[in-house]
Amino acid sequence: MHTLVKGLIAGAAGTCALNLATYLDMLIRARPASGTPKETARRLTEVAGVSLGDEERAGNRQEAIGALLGYATGAGAAVCYGLLAGRRRLPCPVGVAALTVLAMAGSNGPMTALGVTDPREWSATSWISDIVPHMAYGVVAYAAYELMR
């Protein structure tokens, strides 16, 4: 199976795990959904000079773009992992860590660059809320990728 296909499948599995971990966290702690994906989409379209319609339509489209960016990040991180790993089988802790870091960088990097968030100002709880779902992504994406070898 081609590296791109394995990466896309592993990324989809990992993204599903990340979303599951995020929603479980929201359920357990009764916390609201994050507004950062929507705000990232708003800032991206603003920088690009793209109109998304009137205020209501723009808000709905920003929500959709934010979610789609998450799926793209999950797919992209696993494809990058596959390209970086090549034919080597990385040990589980190394592969999981690599996928976790790729996913976190892919999601938090653009948000930080756009001024949506600043990880230097996050509390310990915020860091845990970000790391745990990304680790779930890393574990599942790694397992999926390795099972396709």
GROMACS .gro file of N, CA and C in nm:
model
  447
    1MET      N    1   0.085  -0.117   0.000
    1MET     CA    2   0.000   0.000   0.000
    1MET      C    3   0.090   0.124   0.000
    2HIS      N    4   0.053   0.222  -0.074
    2HIS     CA    5   0.132   0.345  -0.087
    2HIS      C    6   0.134   0.425   0.043
    3THR      N    7   0.246   0.493   0.069
    3THR     CA    8   0.263   0.572   0.191
    3THR      C    9   0.153   0.675   0.208
    4LEU      N   10   0.113   0.740   0.101
    4LEU     CA   11   0.008   0.842   0.107
    4LEU      C   12  -0.124   0.782   0.156
    5VAL      N   13  -0.160   0.668   0.102
    5VAL     CA   14  -0.286   0.603   0.140
    5VAL      C   15  -0.280   0.558   0.286
    6LYS      N   16  -0.169   0.497   0.325
    6LYS     CA   17  -0.154   0.454   0.465
    6LYS      C   18  -0.162   0.575   0.559
    7GLY      N   19  -0.098   0.684   0.520
    7GLY     CA   20  -0.102   0.805   0.602
    7GLY      C   21  -0.242   0.861   0.614
    8LEU      N   22  -0.315   0.864   0.504
    8LEU     CA   23  -0.452   0.916   0.508
    8LEU      C   24  -0.542   0.830   0.597
    9ILE      N   25  -0.528   0.700   0.585
    9ILE     CA   26  -0.610   0.610   0.667
    9ILE      C   27  -0.571   0.622   0.814
   10ALA      N   28  -0.441   0.621   0.843
   10ALA     CA   29  -0.395   0.634   0.981
   10ALA      C   30  -0.435   0.769   1.039
   11GLY      N   31  -0.427   0.874   0.958
   11GLY     CA   32  -0.468   1.008   1.002
   11GLY      C   33  -0.616   1.013   1.034
   12ALA      N   34  -0.698   0.948   0.953
   12ALA     CA   35  -0.843   0.945   0.978
   12ALA      C   36  -0.873   0.872   1.109
   13ALA      N   37  -0.806   0.760   1.130
   13ALA     CA   38  -0.825   0.685   1.255
   13ALA      C   39  -0.780   0.768   1.375
   14GLY      N   40  -0.664   0.830   1.363
   14GLY     CA   41  -0.613   0.913   1.472
   14GLY      C   42  -0.702   1.032   1.501
   15THR      N   43  -0.755   1.094   1.396
   15THR     CA   44  -0.844   1.209   1.415
   15THR      C   45  -0.973   1.167   1.484
   16CYS      N   46  -1.021   1.049   1.452
   16CYS     CA   47  -1.140   0.996   1.521
   16CYS      C   48  -1.110   0.979   1.670
   17ALA      N   49  -0.993   0.927   1.702
   17ALA     CA   50  -0.955   0.909   1.843
   17ALA      C   51  -0.940   1.044   1.913
   18LEU      N   52  -0.880   1.142   1.846
   18LEU     CA   53  -0.865   1.276   1.903
   18LEU      C   54  -1.003   1.336   1.932
   19ASN      N   55  -1.094   1.326   1.838
   19ASN     CA   56  -1.229   1.380   1.859
   19ASN      C   57  -1.300   1.308   1.974
   20LEU      N   58  -1.286   1.177   1.980
   20LEU     CA   59  -1.347   1.101   2.088
   20LEU      C   60  -1.293   1.145   2.223
   21ALA      N   61  -1.160   1.159   2.234
   21ALA     CA   62  -1.099   1.204   2.360
   21ALA      C   63  -1.146   1.345   2.396
   22THR      N   64  -1.156   1.431   2.296
   22THR     CA   65  -1.201   1.568   2.321
   22THR      C   66  -1.345   1.571   2.371
   23TYR      N   67  -1.433   1.495   2.305
   23TYR     CA   68  -1.573   1.495   2.347
   23TYR      C   69  -1.592   1.428   2.483
   24LEU      N   70  -1.512   1.326   2.513
   24LEU     CA   71  -1.519   1.266   2.647
   24LEU      C   72  -1.476   1.368   2.753
   25ASP      N   73  -1.373   1.446   2.724
   25ASP     CA   74  -1.328   1.550   2.815
   25ASP      C   75  -1.440   1.653   2.836
   26MET      N   76  -1.505   1.692   2.727
   26MET     CA   77  -1.615   1.789   2.738
   26MET      C   78  -1.729   1.731   2.822
   27LEU      N   79  -1.758   1.603   2.804
   27LEU     CA   80  -1.864   1.538   2.880
   27LEU      C   81  -1.828   1.530   3.029
   28ILE      N   82  -1.708   1.481   3.058
   28ILE     CA   83  -1.667   1.461   3.197
   28ILE      C   84  -1.657   1.593   3.272
   29ARG      N   85  -1.595   1.692   3.210
   29ARG     CA   86  -1.575   1.821   3.279
   29ARG      C   87  -1.685   1.923   3.251
   30ALA      N   88  -1.782   1.885   3.170
   30ALA     CA   89  -1.892   1.976   3.132
   30ALA      C   90  -1.839   2.108   3.077
   31ARG      N   91  -1.734   2.097   2.996
   31ARG     CA   92  -1.676   2.218   2.939
   31ARG      C   93  -1.731   2.242   2.799
   32PRO      N   94  -1.732   2.366   2.755
   32PRO     CA   95  -1.784   2.395   2.621
   32PRO      C   96  -1.681   2.358   2.514
   33ALA      N   97  -1.727   2.353   2.392
   33ALA     CA   98  -1.636   2.329   2.279
   33ALA      C   99  -1.543   2.450   2.265
   34SER      N  100  -1.427   2.424   2.212
   34SER     CA  101  -1.330   2.531   2.189
   34SER      C  102  -1.374   2.617   2.072
   35GLY      N  103  -1.353   2.746   2.085
   35GLY     CA  104  -1.384   2.839   1.977
   35GLY      C  105  -1.265   2.864   1.886
   36THR      N  106  -1.150   2.801   1.917
   36THR     CA  107  -1.030   2.830   1.839
   36THR      C  108  -1.036   2.784   1.693
   37PRO      N  109  -1.098   2.669   1.661
   37PRO     CA  110  -1.105   2.633   1.519
   37PRO      C  111  -1.184   2.736   1.437
   38LYS      N  112  -1.296   2.780   1.490
   38LYS     CA  113  -1.377   2.881   1.419
   38LYS      C  114  -1.300   3.013   1.407
   39GLU      N  115  -1.233   3.053   1.513
   39GLU     CA  116  -1.157   3.178   1.510
   39GLU      C  117  -1.040   3.167   1.413
   40THR      N  118  -0.977   3.050   1.407
   40THR     CA  119  -0.869   3.029   1.311
   40THR      C  120  -0.921   3.044   1.169
   41ALA      N  121  -1.035   2.984   1.142
   41ALA     CA  122  -1.096   2.996   1.009
   41ALA      C  123  -1.129   3.141   0.977
   42ARG      N  124  -1.182   3.214   1.076
   42ARG     CA  125  -1.215   3.354   1.055
   42ARG      C  126  -1.091   3.435   1.018
   43ARG      N  127  -0.985   3.412   1.093
   43ARG     CA  128  -0.861   3.487   1.066
   43ARG      C  129  -0.798   3.448   0.934
   44LEU      N  130  -0.803   3.319   0.900
   44LEU     CA  131  -0.748   3.275   0.772
   44LEU      C  132  -0.821   3.341   0.655
   45THR      N  133  -0.953   3.341   0.661
   45THR     CA  134  -1.029   3.401   0.551
   45THR      C  135  -1.009   3.553   0.548
   46GLU      N  136  -0.991   3.611   0.664
   46GLU     CA  137  -0.964   3.754   0.673
   46GLU      C  138  -0.829   3.786   0.607
   47VAL      N  139  -0.727   3.710   0.640
   47VAL     CA  140  -0.594   3.730   0.583
   47VAL      C  141  -0.596   3.707   0.431
   48ALA      N  142  -0.673   3.607   0.388
   48ALA     CA  143  -0.682   3.574   0.246
   48ALA      C  144  -0.773   3.670   0.170
   49GLY      N  145  -0.848   3.752   0.243
   49GLY     CA  146  -0.940   3.845   0.178
   49GLY      C  147  -1.060   3.777   0.115
   50VAL      N  148  -1.103   3.666   0.176
   50VAL     CA  149  -1.216   3.589   0.124
   50VAL      C  150  -1.341   3.620   0.206
   51SER      N  151  -1.449   3.652   0.138
   51SER     CA  152  -1.577   3.675   0.206
   51SER      C  153  -1.654   3.544   0.214
   52LEU      N  154  -1.709   3.517   0.331
   52LEU     CA  155  -1.789   3.396   0.351
   52LEU      C  156  -1.938   3.425   0.356
   53GLY      N  157  -1.977   3.545   0.318
   53GLY     CA  158  -2.118   3.581   0.316
   53GLY      C  159  -2.155   3.669   0.433
   54ASP      N  160  -2.287   3.681   0.455
   54ASP     CA  161  -2.335   3.764   0.566
   54ASP      C  162  -2.291   3.704   0.699
   55GLU      N  163  -2.315   3.775   0.806
   55GLU     CA  164  -2.263   3.735   0.938
   55GLU      C  165  -2.304   3.594   0.978
   56GLU      N  166  -2.432   3.559   0.959
   56GLU     CA  167  -2.478   3.426   0.999
   56GLU      C  168  -2.414   3.317   0.912
   57ARG      N  169  -2.414   3.338   0.781
   57ARG     CA  170  -2.354   3.238   0.691
   57ARG      C  171  -2.204   3.228   0.714
   58ALA      N  172  -2.140   3.341   0.735
   58ALA     CA  173  -1.996   3.341   0.759
   58ALA      C  174  -1.963   3.261   0.884
   59GLY      N  175  -2.041   3.279   0.991
   59GLY     CA  176  -2.018   3.205   1.115
   59GLY      C  177  -2.033   3.055   1.095
   60ASN      N  178  -2.136   3.016   1.020
   60ASN     CA  179  -2.157   2.874   0.993
   60ASN      C  180  -2.043   2.817   0.908
   61ARG      N  181  -2.000   2.893   0.811
   61ARG     CA  182  -1.890   2.848   0.725
   61ARG      C  183  -1.759   2.841   0.803
   62GLN      N  184  -1.740   2.934   0.894
   62GLN     CA  185  -1.619   2.931   0.977
   62GLN      C  186  -1.617   2.806   1.064
   63GLU      N  187  -1.731   2.768   1.119
   63GLU     CA  188  -1.739   2.643   1.197
   63GLU      C  189  -1.699   2.525   1.111
   64ALA      N  190  -1.751   2.520   0.988
   64ALA     CA  191  -1.720   2.409   0.898
   64ALA      C  192  -1.573   2.408   0.860
   65ILE      N  193  -1.520   2.524   0.826
   65ILE     CA  194  -1.379   2.533   0.788
   65ILE      C  195  -1.290   2.490   0.905
   66GLY      N  196  -1.325   2.534   1.026
   66GLY     CA  197  -1.247   2.494   1.143
   66GLY      C  198  -1.243   2.344   1.161
   67ALA      N  199  -1.357   2.278   1.143
   67ALA     CA  200  -1.361   2.132   1.155
   67ALA      C  201  -1.282   2.066   1.043
   68LEU      N  202  -1.298   2.115   0.922
   68LEU     CA  203  -1.225   2.058   0.808
   68LEU      C  204  -1.074   2.076   0.824
   69LEU      N  205  -1.032   2.188   0.881
   69LEU     CA  206  -0.890   2.207   0.907
   69LEU      C  207  -0.837   2.102   1.004
   70GLY      N  208  -0.919   2.063   1.101
   70GLY     CA  209  -0.879   1.957   1.194
   70GLY      C  210  -0.858   1.825   1.123
   71TYR      N  211  -0.949   1.790   1.032
   71TYR     CA  212  -0.932   1.665   0.956
   71TYR      C  213  -0.809   1.672   0.867
   72ALA      N  214  -0.787   1.788   0.804
   72ALA     CA  215  -0.670   1.805   0.718
   72ALA      C  216  -0.541   1.793   0.799
   73THR      N  217  -0.543   1.848   0.919
   73THR     CA  218  -0.424   1.839   1.006
   73THR      C  219  -0.397   1.694   1.043
   74GLY      N  220  -0.500   1.621   1.079
   74GLY     CA  221  -0.483   1.480   1.115
   74GLY      C  222  -0.430   1.398   0.999
   75ALA      N  223  -0.484   1.420   0.881
   75ALA     CA  224  -0.437   1.348   0.763
   75ALA      C  225  -0.294   1.388   0.731
   76GLY      N  226  -0.269   1.517   0.733
   76GLY     CA  227  -0.136   1.568   0.698
   76GLY      C  228  -0.028   1.520   0.793
   77ALA      N  229  -0.058   1.517   0.923
   77ALA     CA  230   0.042   1.472   1.021
   77ALA      C  231   0.081   1.327   0.996
   78ALA      N  232  -0.017   1.242   0.968
   78ALA     CA  233   0.014   1.100   0.946
   78ALA      C  234   0.084   1.078   0.812
   79VAL      N  235   0.050   1.155   0.710
   79VAL     CA  236   0.122   1.145   0.583
   79VAL      C  237   0.267   1.188   0.603
   80CYS      N  238   0.288   1.297   0.675
   80CYS     CA  239   0.426   1.341   0.705
   80CYS      C  240   0.501   1.235   0.781
   81TYR      N  241   0.436   1.173   0.878
   81TYR     CA  242   0.499   1.066   0.954
   81TYR      C  243   0.543   0.954   0.860
   82GLY      N  244   0.454   0.913   0.772
   82GLY     CA  245   0.487   0.805   0.679
   82GLY      C  246   0.605   0.841   0.590
   83LEU      N  247   0.610   0.965   0.545
   83LEU     CA  248   0.721   1.009   0.461
   83LEU      C  249   0.852   1.015   0.540
   84LEU      N  250   0.843   1.062   0.664
   84LEU     CA  251   0.963   1.071   0.749
   84LEU      C  252   1.013   0.933   0.791
   85ALA      N  253   0.921   0.844   0.825
   85ALA     CA  254   0.959   0.710   0.871
   85ALA      C  255   1.010   0.625   0.755
   86GLY      N  256   0.955   0.648   0.637
   86GLY     CA  257   0.995   0.568   0.522
   86GLY      C  258   0.966   0.421   0.546
   87ARG      N  259   1.060   0.338   0.515
   87ARG     CA  260   1.043   0.193   0.533
   87ARG      C  261   1.083   0.146   0.673
   88ARG      N  262   1.137   0.239   0.753
   88ARG     CA  263   1.178   0.202   0.889
   88ARG      C  264   1.056   0.182   0.979
   89ARG      N  265   1.065   0.083   1.066
   89ARG     CA  266   0.964   0.065   1.171
   89ARG      C  267   1.018   0.135   1.295
   90LEU      N  268   0.954   0.246   1.329
   90LEU     CA  269   0.997   0.317   1.449
   90LEU      C  270   0.941   0.247   1.572
   91PRO      N  271   1.015   0.244   1.682
   91PRO     CA  272   0.962   0.186   1.806
   91PRO      C  273   0.834   0.261   1.846
   92CYS      N  274   0.744   0.190   1.908
   92CYS     CA  275   0.614   0.247   1.944
   92CYS      C  276   0.624   0.382   2.015
   93PRO      N  277   0.704   0.396   2.122
   93PRO     CA  278   0.709   0.526   2.189
   93PRO      C  279   0.757   0.639   2.098
   94VAL      N  280   0.851   0.608   2.010
   94VAL     CA  281   0.904   0.709   1.919
   94VAL      C  282   0.799   0.747   1.815
   95GLY      N  283   0.733   0.648   1.759
   95GLY     CA  284   0.629   0.674   1.659
   95GLY      C  285   0.511   0.750   1.716
   96VAL      N  286   0.467   0.710   1.834
   96VAL     CA  287   0.355   0.780   1.899
   96VAL      C  288   0.394   0.924   1.930
   97ALA      N  289   0.514   0.942   1.983
   97ALA     CA  290   0.560   1.079   2.015
   97ALA      C  291   0.570   1.163   1.888
   98ALA      N  292   0.623   1.106   1.782
   98ALA     CA  293   0.637   1.180   1.657
   98ALA      C  294   0.501   1.221   1.603
   99LEU      N  295   0.406   1.130   1.601
   99LEU     CA  296   0.271   1.162   1.551
   99LEU      C  297   0.201   1.264   1.641
  100THR      N  298   0.219   1.251   1.772
  100THR     CA  299   0.160   1.347   1.865
  100THR      C  300   0.215   1.487   1.840
  101VAL      N  301   0.346   1.497   1.827
  101VAL     CA  302   0.409   1.627   1.804
  101VAL      C  303   0.369   1.684   1.668
  102LEU      N  304   0.365   1.600   1.565
  102LEU     CA  305   0.324   1.648   1.433
  102LEU      C  306   0.181   1.703   1.436
  103ALA      N  307   0.092   1.632   1.504
  103ALA     CA  308  -0.047   1.678   1.511
  103ALA      C  309  -0.059   1.807   1.592
  104MET      N  310   0.013   1.815   1.703
  104MET     CA  311   0.008   1.937   1.784
  104MET      C  312   0.067   2.056   1.709
  105ALA      N  313   0.178   2.033   1.642
  105ALA     CA  314   0.239   2.142   1.564
  105ALA      C  315   0.148   2.185   1.450
  106GLY      N  316   0.084   2.088   1.386
  106GLY     CA  317  -0.004   2.118   1.275
  106GLY      C  318  -0.129   2.194   1.315
  107SER      N  319  -0.174   2.174   1.436
  107SER     CA  320  -0.294   2.245   1.481
  107SER      C  321  -0.259   2.374   1.556
  108ASN      N  322  -0.164   2.366   1.647
  108ASN     CA  323  -0.131   2.484   1.728
  108ASN      C  324  -0.043   2.585   1.657
  109GLY      N  325   0.040   2.538   1.563
  109GLY     CA  326   0.128   2.629   1.490
  109GLY      C  327   0.052   2.739   1.416
  110PRO      N  328  -0.041   2.702   1.330
  110PRO     CA  329  -0.118   2.806   1.259
  110PRO      C  330  -0.200   2.895   1.353
  111MET      N  331  -0.257   2.835   1.458
  111MET     CA  332  -0.335   2.916   1.551
  111MET      C  333  -0.247   3.017   1.624
  112THR      N  334  -0.127   2.977   1.656
  112THR     CA  335  -0.034   3.068   1.722
  112THR      C  336   0.012   3.176   1.625
  113ALA      N  337   0.044   3.136   1.503
  113ALA     CA  338   0.089   3.232   1.402
  113ALA      C  339  -0.019   3.336   1.370
  114LEU      N  340  -0.144   3.296   1.374
  114LEU     CA  341  -0.255   3.387   1.346
  114LEU      C  342  -0.298   3.468   1.468
  115GLY      N  343  -0.236   3.441   1.583
  115GLY     CA  344  -0.270   3.515   1.704
  115GLY      C  345  -0.399   3.468   1.771
  116VAL      N  346  -0.444   3.349   1.737
  116VAL     CA  347  -0.566   3.294   1.797
  116VAL      C  348  -0.538   3.247   1.939
  117THR      N  349  -0.419   3.193   1.962
  117THR     CA  350  -0.382   3.143   2.093
  117THR      C  351  -0.232   3.164   2.114
  118ASP      N  352  -0.191   3.156   2.238
  118ASP     CA  353  -0.049   3.165   2.272
  118ASP      C  354  -0.018   3.058   2.376
  119PRO      N  355   0.039   2.945   2.333
  119PRO     CA  356   0.067   2.835   2.427
  119PRO      C  357   0.152   2.876   2.547
  120ARG      N  358   0.229   2.983   2.533
  120ARG     CA  359   0.312   3.028   2.647
  120ARG      C  360   0.225   3.077   2.762
  121GLU      N  361   0.100   3.110   2.734
  121GLU     CA  362   0.009   3.161   2.836
  121GLU      C  363  -0.090   3.056   2.887
  122TRP      N  364  -0.080   2.933   2.837
  122TRP     CA  365  -0.174   2.830   2.877
  122TRP      C  366  -0.148   2.784   3.020
  123SER      N  367  -0.255   2.750   3.089
  123SER     CA  368  -0.245   2.690   3.222
  123SER      C  369  -0.211   2.542   3.207
  124ALA      N  370  -0.179   2.478   3.318
  124ALA     CA  371  -0.150   2.334   3.315
  124ALA      C  372  -0.272   2.257   3.265
  125THR      N  373  -0.390   2.298   3.308
  125THR     CA  374  -0.514   2.232   3.263
  125THR      C  375  -0.531   2.245   3.112
  126SER      N  376  -0.499   2.362   3.059
  126SER     CA  377  -0.509   2.383   2.914
  126SER      C  378  -0.411   2.293   2.839
  127TRP      N  379  -0.290   2.281   2.891
  127TRP     CA  380  -0.192   2.195   2.827
  127TRP      C  381  -0.238   2.050   2.829
  128ILE      N  382  -0.291   2.005   2.942
  128ILE     CA  383  -0.340   1.867   2.951
  128ILE      C  384  -0.456   1.846   2.856
  129SER      N  385  -0.546   1.944   2.848
  129SER     CA  386  -0.661   1.934   2.757
  129SER      C  387  -0.617   1.927   2.612
  130ASP      N  388  -0.500   1.978   2.581
  130ASP     CA  389  -0.448   1.974   2.444
  130ASP      C  390  -0.365   1.848   2.420
  131ILE      N  391  -0.283   1.812   2.516
  131ILE     CA  392  -0.192   1.698   2.497
  131ILE      C  393  -0.265   1.564   2.495
  132VAL      N  394  -0.360   1.545   2.585
  132VAL     CA  395  -0.425   1.413   2.596
  132VAL      C  396  -0.495   1.373   2.465
  133PRO      N  397  -0.579   1.458   2.405
  133PRO     CA  398  -0.639   1.417   2.278
  133PRO      C  399  -0.536   1.396   2.166
  134HIS      N  400  -0.431   1.479   2.166
  134HIS     CA  401  -0.328   1.460   2.063
  134HIS      C  402  -0.250   1.331   2.086
  135MET      N  403  -0.233   1.291   2.212
  135MET     CA  404  -0.169   1.161   2.239
  135MET      C  405  -0.260   1.046   2.193
  136ALA      N  406  -0.391   1.062   2.213
  136ALA     CA  407  -0.484   0.960   2.163
  136ALA      C  408  -0.470   0.949   2.011
  137TYR      N  409  -0.458   1.065   1.946
  137TYR     CA  410  -0.432   1.066   1.802
  137TYR      C  411  -0.305   0.988   1.771
  138GLY      N  412  -0.197   1.020   1.841
  138GLY     CA  413  -0.068   0.956   1.815
  138GLY      C  414  -0.072   0.805   1.832
  139VAL      N  415  -0.136   0.758   1.938
  139VAL     CA  416  -0.144   0.614   1.965
  139VAL      C  417  -0.222   0.543   1.854
  140VAL      N  418  -0.339   0.596   1.822
  140VAL     CA  419  -0.424   0.529   1.722
  140VAL      C  420  -0.366   0.541   1.582
  141ALA      N  421  -0.314   0.658   1.547
  141ALA     CA  422  -0.254   0.674   1.413
  141ALA      C  423  -0.133   0.582   1.397
  142TYR      N  424  -0.051   0.572   1.502
  142TYR     CA  425   0.065   0.482   1.496
  142TYR      C  426   0.019   0.338   1.478
  143ALA      N  427  -0.076   0.295   1.558
  143ALA     CA  428  -0.125   0.157   1.548
  143ALA      C  429  -0.183   0.129   1.410
  144ALA      N  430  -0.262   0.222   1.360
  144ALA     CA  431  -0.323   0.203   1.227
  144ALA      C  432  -0.216   0.196   1.119
  145TYR      N  433  -0.118   0.285   1.127
  145TYR     CA  434  -0.013   0.287   1.026
  145TYR      C  435   0.067   0.156   1.029
  146GLU      N  436   0.103   0.113   1.148
  146GLU     CA  437   0.182  -0.010   1.159
  146GLU      C  438   0.104  -0.133   1.118
  147LEU      N  439  -0.025  -0.134   1.144
  147LEU     CA  440  -0.106  -0.251   1.104
  147LEU      C  441  -0.117  -0.263   0.952
  148MET      N  442  -0.095  -0.154   0.881
  148MET     CA  443  -0.103  -0.158   0.735
  148MET      C  444   0.030  -0.194   0.669
  149ARG      N  445   0.135  -0.211   0.748
  149ARG     CA  446   0.264  -0.249   0.690
  149ARG      C  447   0.261  -0.392   0.642
   0.00000   0.00000   0.00000
